[in-house]
Short mmCIF file of C-alpha atoms and ligand atoms in Angstrom, two decimals:
data_model
loop_
_atom_site.label_atom_id
_atom_site.label_comp_id
_atom_site.label_asym_id
_atom_site.label_seq_id
_atom_site.Cartn_x
_atom_site.Cartn_y
_atom_site.Cartn_z
CA MET A 215 11.31 12.19 -27.26
CA LYS A 216 10.26 9.24 -29.39
CA ILE A 217 7.52 7.06 -27.92
CA GLU A 218 6.76 3.56 -29.22
CA LYS A 219 3.90 2.02 -27.33
CA THR A 220 3.57 -1.71 -27.00
CA LEU A 221 0.87 -3.50 -28.98
CA HIS A 222 0.93 -6.40 -26.52
CA SER A 223 0.45 -5.10 -22.98
CA ARG A 224 1.19 -7.72 -20.31
CA ILE A 225 -0.88 -5.93 -17.67
CA LYS A 226 -3.67 -8.57 -17.70
CA LYS A 227 -1.15 -11.18 -16.57
CA MET A 228 -0.04 -9.05 -13.63
CA ASP A 229 -1.46 -10.40 -10.36
CA PHE A 230 -1.62 -7.40 -8.04
CA ASN A 231 -2.65 -9.68 -5.17
CA ASN A 232 0.59 -11.62 -5.39
CA ILE A 233 3.31 -9.11 -6.08
CA ASP A 234 6.75 -10.64 -6.35
CA PHE A 235 9.36 -7.84 -6.27
CA GLY A 236 11.40 -7.72 -9.45
CA ASN A 237 9.71 -10.57 -11.26
CA GLN A 238 7.26 -8.63 -13.38
CA TYR A 239 8.14 -5.47 -15.24
CA SER A 240 5.90 -2.75 -16.61
CA ASP A 241 5.22 -2.62 -20.35
CA HIS A 242 7.73 0.08 -21.27
CA MET A 243 11.24 1.28 -20.62
CA PHE A 244 13.10 4.52 -21.18
CA CYS A 245 16.51 4.67 -22.90
CA SER A 246 18.85 7.53 -23.70
CA GLU A 247 22.32 7.20 -25.22
CA PHE A 248 25.47 9.15 -24.51
CA LYS A 249 27.69 9.11 -27.61
CA ASN A 250 30.45 11.45 -28.81
CA GLY A 251 29.98 13.59 -25.71
CA LYS A 252 26.25 14.15 -26.30
CA TRP A 253 23.01 12.73 -25.00
CA LYS A 254 20.74 11.58 -27.83
CA ASN A 255 18.07 9.14 -29.01
CA SER A 256 15.83 9.35 -25.96
CA ILE A 257 13.03 6.88 -26.43
CA ILE A 258 10.27 5.12 -24.53
CA LYS A 259 9.73 1.68 -26.02
CA PRO A 260 8.34 -1.74 -25.09
CA PHE A 261 10.26 -3.41 -22.27
CA GLY A 262 12.63 -5.93 -23.81
CA ASN A 263 16.15 -7.23 -24.13
CA ILE A 264 18.98 -4.92 -25.08
CA MET A 265 22.08 -5.84 -27.04
CA PHE A 266 25.61 -4.61 -26.45
CA SER A 267 29.06 -5.74 -27.53
CA PRO A 268 30.54 -8.39 -25.21
CA THR A 269 33.44 -6.01 -24.73
CA SER A 270 31.22 -3.30 -23.18
CA LEU A 271 32.92 -1.91 -20.10
CA VAL A 272 29.95 -2.56 -17.85
CA PHE A 273 30.56 -6.31 -18.18
CA HIS A 274 34.25 -6.16 -17.32
CA TYR A 275 34.97 -3.21 -15.08
CA GLY A 276 31.57 -2.63 -13.53
CA GLN A 277 31.00 0.93 -14.65
CA ALA A 278 27.37 0.98 -13.60
CA VAL A 279 25.30 3.05 -11.16
CA PHE A 280 21.61 2.94 -10.34
CA GLU A 281 18.78 4.46 -8.35
CA GLY A 282 15.69 3.19 -6.58
CA MET A 283 12.53 5.26 -6.26
CA LYS A 284 8.78 4.73 -6.19
CA ALA A 285 5.47 5.97 -7.61
CA TYR A 286 2.36 5.78 -5.40
CA LYS A 287 -1.38 6.10 -5.95
CA ASP A 288 -3.86 7.85 -3.70
CA GLN A 289 -7.48 6.79 -3.18
CA ASN A 290 -8.51 8.63 -6.37
CA GLU A 291 -5.74 6.90 -8.30
CA GLU A 292 -3.80 10.10 -8.74
CA VAL A 293 -0.09 9.31 -9.01
CA PHE A 294 2.76 10.79 -6.95
CA LEU A 295 6.51 10.47 -7.02
CA PHE A 296 8.45 10.88 -3.78
CA ARG A 297 11.37 13.33 -3.79
CA PRO A 298 12.54 12.41 -7.33
CA GLU A 299 15.01 15.31 -7.39
CA GLU A 300 16.94 13.52 -4.61
CA ASN A 301 17.38 10.44 -6.80
CA PHE A 302 18.36 12.65 -9.71
CA LYS A 303 21.07 14.34 -7.65
CA ARG A 304 22.29 11.08 -6.16
CA ILE A 305 22.66 9.20 -9.47
CA ASN A 306 24.82 12.04 -10.70
CA ARG A 307 26.93 11.98 -7.51
CA SER A 308 27.41 8.27 -8.14
CA ALA A 309 28.18 8.90 -11.83
CA VAL A 310 30.89 11.45 -11.01
CA ARG A 311 32.63 9.01 -8.67
CA LEU A 312 32.51 6.22 -11.28
CA GLU A 313 33.89 8.60 -13.94
CA MET A 314 30.64 8.55 -15.91
CA PRO A 315 28.83 11.47 -17.57
CA SER A 316 26.15 13.32 -15.63
CA ILE A 317 22.59 12.83 -16.77
CA PRO A 318 20.89 16.13 -17.66
CA GLU A 319 17.91 16.94 -15.45
CA ASN A 320 15.45 17.18 -18.37
CA ILE A 321 16.43 13.71 -19.64
CA PHE A 322 16.08 12.16 -16.18
CA MET A 323 12.83 13.91 -15.24
CA ASN A 324 11.05 13.79 -18.62
CA GLY A 325 12.03 10.18 -19.16
CA LEU A 326 10.85 9.30 -15.66
CA LYS A 327 7.56 11.19 -15.75
CA GLN A 328 6.54 10.15 -19.25
CA LEU A 329 7.45 6.52 -18.63
CA ILE A 330 5.49 6.32 -15.39
CA ASN A 331 2.60 8.13 -17.00
CA ILE A 332 2.45 5.59 -19.85
CA ASP A 333 2.74 2.71 -17.38
CA ARG A 334 0.47 4.20 -14.71
CA ASP A 335 -1.79 1.11 -14.75
CA TRP A 336 1.17 -0.83 -13.39
CA ILE A 337 1.15 1.18 -10.16
CA PRO A 338 -0.70 -0.91 -7.56
CA LYS A 339 -3.64 0.84 -5.91
CA ASN A 340 -3.35 -0.34 -2.32
CA TYR A 341 -1.82 1.48 0.61
CA GLY A 342 1.74 0.25 1.10
CA GLN A 343 2.07 -0.90 -2.48
CA SER A 344 3.84 1.06 -5.19
CA LEU A 345 5.72 0.89 -8.46
CA TYR A 346 9.44 0.52 -7.79
CA ILE A 347 11.38 2.49 -10.39
CA ARG A 348 14.94 1.62 -11.34
CA PRO A 349 16.92 4.26 -13.26
CA PHE A 350 20.41 3.04 -14.20
CA LEU A 351 23.45 4.16 -16.15
CA ILE A 352 25.86 1.70 -17.77
CA ALA A 353 29.05 1.87 -19.82
CA THR A 354 28.41 0.52 -23.30
CA ASN A 355 31.65 1.24 -25.14
CA GLY A 356 33.36 -1.86 -26.49
CA VAL A 357 37.06 -1.47 -25.81
CA LEU A 358 38.64 -3.97 -23.45
CA SER A 359 41.30 -1.73 -21.92
CA ALA A 360 40.66 -0.69 -18.33
CA ASN A 361 39.70 2.91 -19.01
CA PRO A 362 36.40 4.72 -18.65
CA SER A 363 33.92 4.09 -21.45
CA LYS A 364 33.19 6.69 -24.12
CA ASP A 365 29.60 5.60 -24.58
CA TYR A 366 26.84 5.08 -22.02
CA MET A 367 23.19 4.17 -21.83
CA PHE A 368 20.77 5.61 -19.28
CA MET A 369 17.65 3.52 -18.80
CA ILE A 370 14.58 3.37 -16.55
CA ILE A 371 12.54 0.26 -15.88
CA SER A 372 9.91 -0.43 -13.21
CA THR A 373 8.34 -3.26 -11.22
CA PRO A 374 5.25 -3.35 -8.96
CA THR A 375 6.08 -3.90 -5.30
CA ASP A 376 4.64 -4.19 -1.83
CA THR A 377 6.95 -5.39 0.95
CA TYR A 378 10.58 -6.18 0.18
CA TYR A 379 11.41 -7.76 3.57
CA LYS A 380 8.36 -9.66 4.72
CA TYR A 381 9.03 -10.00 8.47
CA PRO A 382 11.13 -8.51 11.30
CA LEU A 383 14.80 -9.12 10.66
CA LYS A 384 17.52 -11.08 12.38
CA ILE A 385 20.74 -9.15 11.86
CA LYS A 386 24.39 -10.03 12.30
CA ILE A 387 27.00 -7.41 13.16
CA GLU A 388 29.80 -8.03 10.65
CA GLU A 389 33.32 -8.42 11.99
CA LYS A 390 35.26 -9.67 8.99
CA TYR A 391 33.93 -8.43 5.65
CA SER A 392 33.38 -4.82 4.62
CA ARG A 393 30.93 -3.15 2.32
CA SER A 394 33.01 -0.02 1.82
CA ALA A 395 36.05 1.90 2.96
CA PRO A 396 37.03 5.56 3.39
CA GLY A 397 37.77 7.11 0.02
CA GLY A 398 35.87 4.35 -1.74
CA VAL A 399 32.45 4.16 -3.36
CA GLY A 400 30.24 3.17 -0.41
CA PHE A 401 28.34 6.45 -0.61
CA THR A 402 27.32 5.73 -4.22
CA LYS A 403 24.79 3.34 -5.67
CA ALA A 404 27.49 1.62 -7.70
CA ALA A 405 26.38 -1.81 -8.90
CA GLY A 406 29.61 -3.34 -7.57
CA ASN A 407 28.72 -2.41 -3.98
CA TYR A 408 25.88 -4.88 -4.19
CA ALA A 409 27.87 -7.61 -5.99
CA SER A 410 30.52 -7.51 -3.27
CA SER A 411 27.93 -7.85 -0.51
CA PHE A 412 26.38 -11.04 -1.90
CA TYR A 413 29.03 -13.47 -0.65
CA PRO A 414 29.18 -12.29 3.00
CA THR A 415 25.38 -11.99 2.99
CA ARG A 416 25.02 -15.59 1.83
CA LEU A 417 27.37 -16.72 4.61
CA ALA A 418 25.22 -14.80 7.10
CA ASN A 419 22.00 -16.25 5.58
CA GLU A 420 23.40 -19.76 6.00
CA LYS A 421 23.81 -19.07 9.71
CA GLY A 422 20.17 -17.97 9.93
CA PHE A 423 20.56 -14.19 9.61
CA ASP A 424 18.48 -12.12 7.23
CA GLN A 425 21.00 -9.35 6.79
CA ILE A 426 24.39 -8.03 7.80
CA LEU A 427 24.85 -4.91 9.89
CA TRP A 428 27.97 -3.47 8.29
CA THR A 429 30.71 -1.92 10.39
CA ASP A 430 33.70 0.25 9.50
CA SER A 431 36.34 -1.59 7.48
CA SER A 432 39.37 -0.94 9.70
CA THR A 433 38.13 -1.59 13.25
CA HIS A 434 34.64 -3.13 12.86
CA THR A 435 33.62 -1.13 15.91
CA MET A 436 31.40 1.52 14.30
CA ILE A 437 28.04 0.84 12.74
CA GLU A 438 27.33 1.79 9.14
CA GLU A 439 24.21 0.34 7.48
CA SER A 440 22.42 -2.93 6.79
CA GLY A 441 21.61 -4.68 3.51
CA THR A 442 19.78 -2.12 1.40
CA MET A 443 18.86 0.01 4.40
CA ASN A 444 20.15 2.81 6.59
CA VAL A 445 19.67 2.05 10.27
CA PHE A 446 18.14 3.75 13.28
CA PHE A 447 18.38 2.91 16.97
CA TYR A 448 15.91 4.06 19.61
CA LEU A 449 18.33 4.22 22.52
CA LYS A 450 17.67 5.97 25.83
CA ASN A 451 14.69 7.72 24.26
CA LYS A 452 16.78 9.17 21.45
CA LEU A 453 16.47 8.32 17.79
CA ILE A 454 20.06 7.73 16.65
CA THR A 455 21.41 7.06 13.18
CA PRO A 456 25.01 6.84 11.88
CA LYS A 457 26.08 10.10 10.31
CA PHE A 458 26.50 9.80 6.53
CA ASN A 459 30.10 9.53 5.39
CA ASP A 460 32.11 8.07 2.48
CA ASN A 461 31.09 4.57 3.54
CA ILE A 462 27.35 5.05 3.89
CA LEU A 463 24.73 5.63 1.24
CA SER A 464 22.88 8.87 1.97
CA GLY A 465 19.43 7.34 2.05
CA ILE A 466 16.44 9.44 1.11
CA THR A 467 14.18 7.47 3.45
CA CYS A 468 16.62 8.06 6.31
CA LYS A 469 16.80 11.79 5.57
CA SER A 470 12.99 11.94 5.42
CA ILE A 471 12.59 10.18 8.78
CA LEU A 472 15.12 12.58 10.32
CA SER A 473 13.23 15.60 9.00
CA LEU A 474 9.90 14.30 10.30
CA ALA A 475 11.36 13.31 13.66
CA GLU A 476 13.03 16.69 14.16
CA LYS A 477 9.87 18.55 13.17
CA GLU A 478 7.81 16.47 15.58
CA GLY A 479 10.11 17.09 18.54
CA PHE A 480 11.81 13.72 18.89
CA PHE A 481 15.34 13.76 20.27
CA VAL A 482 17.40 12.97 17.20
CA GLU A 483 21.13 12.30 16.94
CA ARG A 484 23.07 11.90 13.72
CA ARG A 485 26.47 10.77 14.83
CA ASN A 486 28.99 7.96 14.85
CA VAL A 487 27.37 4.94 16.52
CA SER A 488 29.57 2.32 18.16
CA VAL A 489 28.91 -1.39 18.30
CA SER A 490 29.66 -1.33 22.04
CA GLU A 491 26.92 1.17 22.90
CA ILE A 492 24.39 -0.87 20.90
CA ILE A 493 25.42 -4.09 22.67
CA GLU A 494 25.23 -2.31 26.03
CA GLY A 495 21.79 -0.99 25.09
CA LEU A 496 20.70 -4.53 24.24
CA GLN A 497 22.07 -5.90 27.52
CA THR A 498 20.55 -3.20 29.72
CA GLY A 499 17.22 -2.96 27.88
CA LYS A 500 17.90 0.70 27.04
CA LEU A 501 17.79 -0.07 23.32
CA LYS A 502 14.05 -0.20 22.71
CA GLU A 503 14.10 -0.56 18.95
CA ALA A 504 16.42 -0.90 15.98
CA PHE A 505 15.23 -0.66 12.41
CA GLY A 506 16.34 -0.32 8.83
CA CYS A 507 14.87 1.97 6.20
CA GLY A 508 15.12 2.36 2.46
CA THR A 509 13.04 2.83 -0.66
CA ALA A 510 12.49 -0.86 -1.36
CA ALA A 511 12.51 -1.90 2.31
CA VAL A 512 10.39 1.07 3.54
CA ILE A 513 10.89 0.49 7.31
CA ASN A 514 11.64 -2.88 8.86
CA TYR A 515 12.35 -3.42 12.51
CA PHE A 516 14.97 -5.84 13.79
CA LYS A 517 13.98 -8.60 16.17
CA THR A 518 17.47 -9.91 16.90
CA ILE A 519 20.97 -8.48 16.65
CA SER A 520 23.84 -10.95 16.86
CA TYR A 521 27.41 -10.13 17.84
CA LYS A 522 30.36 -12.48 18.28
CA GLY A 523 28.06 -15.49 18.25
CA ASN A 524 25.62 -14.10 20.86
CA ASP A 525 22.05 -13.36 19.83
CA PHE A 526 20.42 -10.39 21.55
CA ASP A 527 16.66 -10.10 21.18
CA LEU A 528 15.12 -6.66 21.08
CA PRO A 529 12.10 -5.94 23.31
CA ASN A 530 8.97 -7.53 21.92
CA LEU A 531 6.90 -4.34 21.82
CA ALA A 532 3.30 -4.11 20.70
CA GLU A 533 3.04 -2.74 17.16
CA LYS A 534 1.20 0.38 18.42
CA LYS A 535 4.18 1.23 20.62
CA ARG A 536 6.82 0.93 17.92
CA ILE A 537 8.49 4.12 16.80
CA SER A 538 9.55 2.30 13.61
CA LEU A 539 5.93 1.62 12.66
CA TYR A 540 4.92 5.16 13.62
CA PHE A 541 7.40 6.55 11.08
CA LYS A 542 6.45 3.93 8.52
CA LYS A 543 2.85 5.16 8.67
CA ARG A 544 3.90 8.83 8.62
CA LEU A 545 5.92 8.22 5.46
CA LEU A 546 3.32 6.05 3.72
CA ASP A 547 0.58 8.57 4.55
CA ILE A 548 2.60 11.31 2.88
CA GLN A 549 3.54 9.10 -0.07
CA HIS A 550 -0.07 8.01 -0.67
CA ASN A 551 -1.48 11.54 -0.27
CA ARG A 552 -3.34 10.69 2.92
CA SER A 553 -1.80 13.44 5.04
CA GLU A 554 -0.30 16.89 4.81
CA ASP A 555 3.05 17.05 3.06
CA PRO A 556 4.87 19.61 5.24
CA PHE A 557 8.13 19.42 3.30
CA GLY A 558 6.72 19.35 -0.23
CA TRP A 559 8.07 15.86 -0.95
CA ARG A 560 5.17 14.61 -3.08
CA VAL A 561 5.40 15.32 -6.79
CA PRO A 562 2.05 14.82 -8.55
CA LEU A 563 2.41 13.16 -11.93
CA LYS A 564 0.41 15.08 -14.49
CA ARG A 565 -1.37 13.13 -17.16
CA TYR A 566 0.67 13.88 -20.28
CA PHE A 567 -1.52 12.18 -22.85
N1 PLP B 714 21.76 1.81 1.86
C1 PLP B 714 21.86 1.01 0.79
C2 PLP B 714 23.11 0.23 0.59
C3 PLP B 714 20.82 0.94 -0.14
O1 PLP B 714 20.89 0.14 -1.21
C4 PLP B 714 19.66 1.70 0.08
C5 PLP B 714 18.56 1.66 -0.88
O2 PLP B 714 18.49 2.43 -1.76
C6 PLP B 714 19.61 2.53 1.22
C7 PLP B 714 20.67 2.55 2.10
C8 PLP B 714 18.43 3.42 1.48
O3 PLP B 714 18.40 4.49 0.59
P1 PLP B 714 17.05 5.15 0.11
O4 PLP B 714 16.28 5.47 1.32
O5 PLP B 714 17.46 6.35 -0.65
O6 PLP B 714 16.37 4.14 -0.75
C1 COI B 715 16.38 0.54 -2.95
O1 COI B 715 15.82 0.49 -1.86
O2 COI B 715 16.11 1.35 -3.82
C2 COI B 715 17.41 -0.40 -3.28
O3 COI B 715 18.35 -0.01 -3.91
C3 COI B 715 17.20 -1.78 -2.96
C4 COI B 715 17.47 -2.67 -4.13
C5 COI B 715 18.90 -3.05 -4.20
C6 COI B 715 16.53 -3.81 -4.18
#
């Protein structure tokens, strides 16, 4: 792989005490092109603008998929990735559904590891902070007919991060709009899934809600996920999460919490979750906690859930008593190499140079 290092690092301008997600990018980016049926020209180069024909399919028909993952430091500033093979598998599941070529494992993993190694100074040092990594695949072929592109670009960029949602969330159960539908692309990280959520989310924001709790598209009676998070409910002493299906992104954070919870003897249920049982749990006090989880979000608990114009507040538990914060610490401890890693999720990043 070709490596062109920047002569003008921007790291001195990075204020690690005031991290603003997605507003500062590390010095380098990785690019690999898919042309004439072959992957070629893999390169790490200075972060900068890219140029494509205005007819590129990504601009017109939204042939674009992405991933979100993180690199963490431990107290000795050794660097770890968290379950990167899961992101590799998921971007290719997304690519297949969007009729895009699969990314070979060596291109994904070498690009990722070498890029993060070169930009390791951009990984914040503090517990709870990390470098958010954004691999993405876009259609670059310039033919305006509505057919899959012939050419693609796979890229990786990264941005330092700490907390994505800064406070407990007020959530609205959606009854009109849908994020996804059976047979659709809800289970993928297709760029268009996010574009189509912006309008209903703005409407919800204007009414004072932080996020939407999506429900199934035909009946709006079954819970799916929220914003950029999978959701958990601590109901009648059971940790319950909607079972992954066509409509729900199979979150790596969610899967990790489930594995930890099962190993530690919590009662866990992965099943269809109805709006009515959640509302009943809120009314009877049997729903102790509800929270969302995801790579960017980590774990965020909900303070209010609103349904049909009624706001239901969740119990105002002490932080020490919150199952959400227990799992947040369990995950962060594993990610930052502060505890055993019983499932082998941490991938140490060797120093390549
Ligand atoms: N659901 C959606 C729609 C997301 O964008 C994300 C974030 O990636 C998640 C769930 C959580 O997935 P993960 O834990 O793999 O980041
Ligand atoms: C992630 O958590 O990786 C996401 O995809 C969130 C992102 C849309 C900001």
